[in-house]
Amino acid sequence: VNSVAFAQAVGSVTYIVTGTDVNTCIDTASVTVRVNSTYSATTNVAICEDALPYTFPDGTIYNVSANTTQTSTLNTVNNCDSVIITNLTVNQIGTPGTIPDTIAVCESFNVQITMTALNMQAYQWQLNDGSGFVNIVDGGVYSGTNTNELTISPLTTALTGNIYRVVMTDECGNGGYQDETYLRVSEPH
């Protein structure tokens, strides 16, 4: 009004304008201004890279295996802007590495068995001492049982013949990745 900006709240307001022309005639007019509400939302979406391409609310198609944030501006039924911010996380499919088939070490030392896999979110080391694989937990001679590196310390010859397996789950939640090694502990000469 009178070149001054104003911020109208959501709803309808009637304004009356009075004007005077060059002949000093006065007239009034009314105008009703309706301000409709806008919609704004932020959504967090996580997908696996094999679910690409992803379509954002505004129809934009995204086909890159990397995280991104997209702002989509749409019109509501009242013809007002709607802003939807989408935080897209693209989880990666795992790539398992390998561990040696056999590890030979001397008694009283320690060993680290390292799995160099990519895009894994969970690791579980297991032991088969002749009666089948069971999950192992940190404690005693074991540490790192839920990481990519299992440490066994100190080593004894009683551990010879044990088979250690790592079972992994990738960022997408896919499981079944695994590898195993045979441990041989010798007395020092």
mmCIF file of C-alpha atoms in Angstrom, residues 33-148:
data_model
loop_
_atom_site.group_PDB
_atom_site.id
_atom_site.type_symbol
_atom_site.label_atom_id
_atom_site.label_comp_id
_atom_site.label_asym_id
_atom_site.label_seq_id
_atom_site.Cartn_x
_atom_site.Cartn_y
_atom_site.Cartn_z
ATOM 1 C CA VAL A 33 -6.681 -10.223 -0.906
ATOM 2 C CA ARG A 34 -6.609 -13.935 -0.180
ATOM 3 C CA VAL A 35 -3.313 -15.485 0.843
ATOM 4 C CA ASN A 36 -3.239 -19.246 0.546
ATOM 5 C CA SER A 37 -0.878 -21.317 2.621
ATOM 6 C CA THR A 38 2.253 -22.776 1.132
ATOM 7 C CA TYR A 39 3.555 -26.256 1.771
ATOM 8 C CA SER A 40 7.104 -26.926 2.783
ATOM 9 C CA ALA A 41 8.609 -30.255 3.746
ATOM 10 C CA THR A 42 11.942 -31.979 4.048
ATOM 11 C CA THR A 43 12.112 -35.692 3.390
ATOM 12 C CA ASN A 44 15.005 -38.064 3.935
ATOM 13 C CA VAL A 45 15.100 -40.925 1.457
ATOM 14 C CA ALA A 46 17.589 -43.806 1.368
ATOM 15 C CA ILE A 47 17.797 -46.136 -1.613
ATOM 16 C CA CYS A 48 20.211 -48.757 -2.830
ATOM 17 C CA GLU A 49 22.235 -47.889 -5.914
ATOM 18 C CA ASP A 50 20.518 -50.662 -7.857
ATOM 19 C CA ALA A 51 17.213 -48.769 -7.370
ATOM 20 C CA LEU A 52 18.487 -45.891 -9.533
ATOM 21 C CA PRO A 53 17.268 -43.910 -11.353
ATOM 22 C CA TYR A 54 15.325 -42.027 -8.658
ATOM 23 C CA THR A 55 12.534 -39.588 -9.547
ATOM 24 C CA PHE A 56 12.155 -36.497 -7.332
ATOM 25 C CA PRO A 57 8.694 -34.988 -6.628
ATOM 26 C CA ASP A 58 9.133 -32.429 -9.447
ATOM 27 C CA GLY A 59 9.878 -35.181 -11.978
ATOM 28 C CA THR A 60 13.639 -34.641 -12.057
ATOM 29 C CA ILE A 61 15.410 -37.939 -12.649
ATOM 30 C CA TYR A 62 18.635 -38.657 -10.757
ATOM 31 C CA ASN A 63 20.932 -41.477 -11.864
ATOM 32 C CA VAL A 64 24.223 -40.993 -9.991
ATOM 33 C CA SER A 65 25.569 -43.280 -7.258
ATOM 34 C CA ALA A 66 26.172 -40.405 -4.835
ATOM 35 C CA ASN A 67 24.180 -38.624 -2.120
ATOM 36 C CA THR A 68 22.430 -35.400 -3.075
ATOM 37 C CA THR A 69 19.871 -32.826 -1.947
ATOM 38 C CA GLN A 70 17.171 -31.695 -4.385
ATOM 39 C CA THR A 71 14.747 -28.800 -3.917
ATOM 40 C CA SER A 72 11.497 -29.331 -5.822
ATOM 41 C CA THR A 73 9.134 -26.382 -6.262
ATOM 42 C CA LEU A 74 5.582 -27.351 -7.176
ATOM 43 C CA ASN A 75 2.176 -25.626 -7.203
ATOM 44 C CA THR A 76 -0.494 -26.569 -4.682
ATOM 45 C CA VAL A 77 -4.172 -26.843 -5.623
ATOM 46 C CA ASN A 78 -4.458 -23.157 -4.619
ATOM 47 C CA ASN A 79 -1.698 -22.273 -7.081
ATOM 48 C CA CYS A 80 0.823 -21.494 -4.350
ATOM 49 C CA ASP A 81 4.389 -22.663 -4.233
ATOM 50 C CA SER A 82 5.170 -25.890 -2.484
ATOM 51 C CA VAL A 83 8.766 -26.566 -1.628
ATOM 52 C CA ILE A 84 9.904 -30.124 -1.003
ATOM 53 C CA ILE A 85 13.532 -30.673 -0.049
ATOM 54 C CA THR A 86 14.639 -34.256 -0.577
ATOM 55 C CA ASN A 87 17.839 -35.489 1.072
ATOM 56 C CA LEU A 88 18.686 -38.568 -0.972
ATOM 57 C CA THR A 89 21.144 -41.133 0.362
ATOM 58 C CA VAL A 90 22.326 -43.638 -2.232
ATOM 59 C CA ASN A 91 23.668 -46.708 -0.432
ATOM 60 C CA GLN A 92 26.302 -48.704 -2.238
ATOM 61 C CA ILE A 93 26.264 -52.395 -3.063
ATOM 62 C CA GLY A 94 29.077 -54.226 -1.275
ATOM 63 C CA THR A 95 32.229 -55.515 -2.853
ATOM 64 C CA PRO A 96 33.773 -58.270 -0.739
ATOM 65 C CA GLY A 97 37.508 -58.700 -0.526
ATOM 66 C CA THR A 98 39.356 -61.865 0.413
ATOM 67 C CA ILE A 99 41.343 -63.172 3.340
ATOM 68 C CA PRO A 100 44.114 -65.793 3.044
ATOM 69 C CA ASP A 101 42.973 -69.389 2.766
ATOM 70 C CA THR A 102 45.461 -70.402 5.459
ATOM 71 C CA ILE A 103 47.268 -68.398 8.117
ATOM 72 C CA ALA A 104 50.342 -69.929 9.742
ATOM 73 C CA VAL A 105 51.777 -68.190 12.841
ATOM 74 C CA CYS A 106 53.843 -68.976 15.897
ATOM 75 C CA GLU A 107 52.463 -69.588 19.355
ATOM 76 C CA SER A 108 52.418 -66.659 21.841
ATOM 77 C CA PHE A 109 52.172 -64.083 19.072
ATOM 78 C CA ASN A 110 48.992 -62.496 17.790
ATOM 79 C CA VAL A 111 47.338 -62.317 14.404
ATOM 80 C CA GLN A 112 45.051 -59.820 12.720
ATOM 81 C CA ILE A 113 42.814 -61.199 9.994
ATOM 82 C CA THR A 114 41.724 -58.241 7.869
ATOM 83 C CA MET A 115 38.871 -58.190 5.360
ATOM 84 C CA THR A 116 39.322 -55.345 2.876
ATOM 85 C CA ALA A 117 35.761 -55.161 1.557
ATOM 86 C CA LEU A 118 34.035 -52.041 0.225
ATOM 87 C CA ASN A 119 30.671 -50.557 1.266
ATOM 88 C CA MET A 120 29.992 -52.968 4.120
ATOM 89 C CA GLN A 121 28.019 -51.810 7.132
ATOM 90 C CA ALA A 122 28.194 -54.918 9.325
ATOM 91 C CA TYR A 123 30.742 -57.628 10.044
ATOM 92 C CA GLN A 124 30.419 -60.761 12.171
ATOM 93 C CA TRP A 125 33.343 -63.117 12.696
ATOM 94 C CA GLN A 126 32.535 -66.777 13.265
ATOM 95 C CA LEU A 127 34.511 -69.783 14.483
ATOM 96 C CA ASN A 128 34.316 -73.431 13.460
ATOM 97 C CA ASP A 129 36.355 -75.557 15.851
ATOM 98 C CA GLY A 130 35.008 -78.770 14.344
ATOM 99 C CA SER A 131 31.388 -78.493 15.442
ATOM 100 C CA GLY A 132 30.075 -75.912 12.941
ATOM 101 C CA PHE A 133 30.288 -72.142 12.669
ATOM 102 C CA VAL A 134 29.172 -70.005 15.620
ATOM 103 C CA ASN A 135 29.388 -66.257 16.128
ATOM 104 C CA ILE A 136 32.248 -65.118 18.332
ATOM 105 C CA VAL A 137 32.229 -62.073 20.610
ATOM 106 C CA ASP A 138 34.952 -59.836 21.980
ATOM 107 C CA GLY A 139 36.601 -61.354 25.028
ATOM 108 C CA GLY A 140 39.264 -63.913 25.898
ATOM 109 C CA VAL A 141 41.657 -64.087 22.948
ATOM 110 C CA TYR A 142 39.302 -62.319 20.515
ATOM 111 C CA SER A 143 38.733 -58.644 19.710
ATOM 112 C CA GLY A 144 37.234 -56.880 16.707
ATOM 113 C CA THR A 145 34.563 -59.546 16.230
ATOM 114 C CA ASN A 146 32.151 -56.992 14.696
ATOM 115 C CA THR A 147 34.699 -55.142 12.558
ATOM 116 C CA ASN A 148 36.603 -55.858 9.374
#
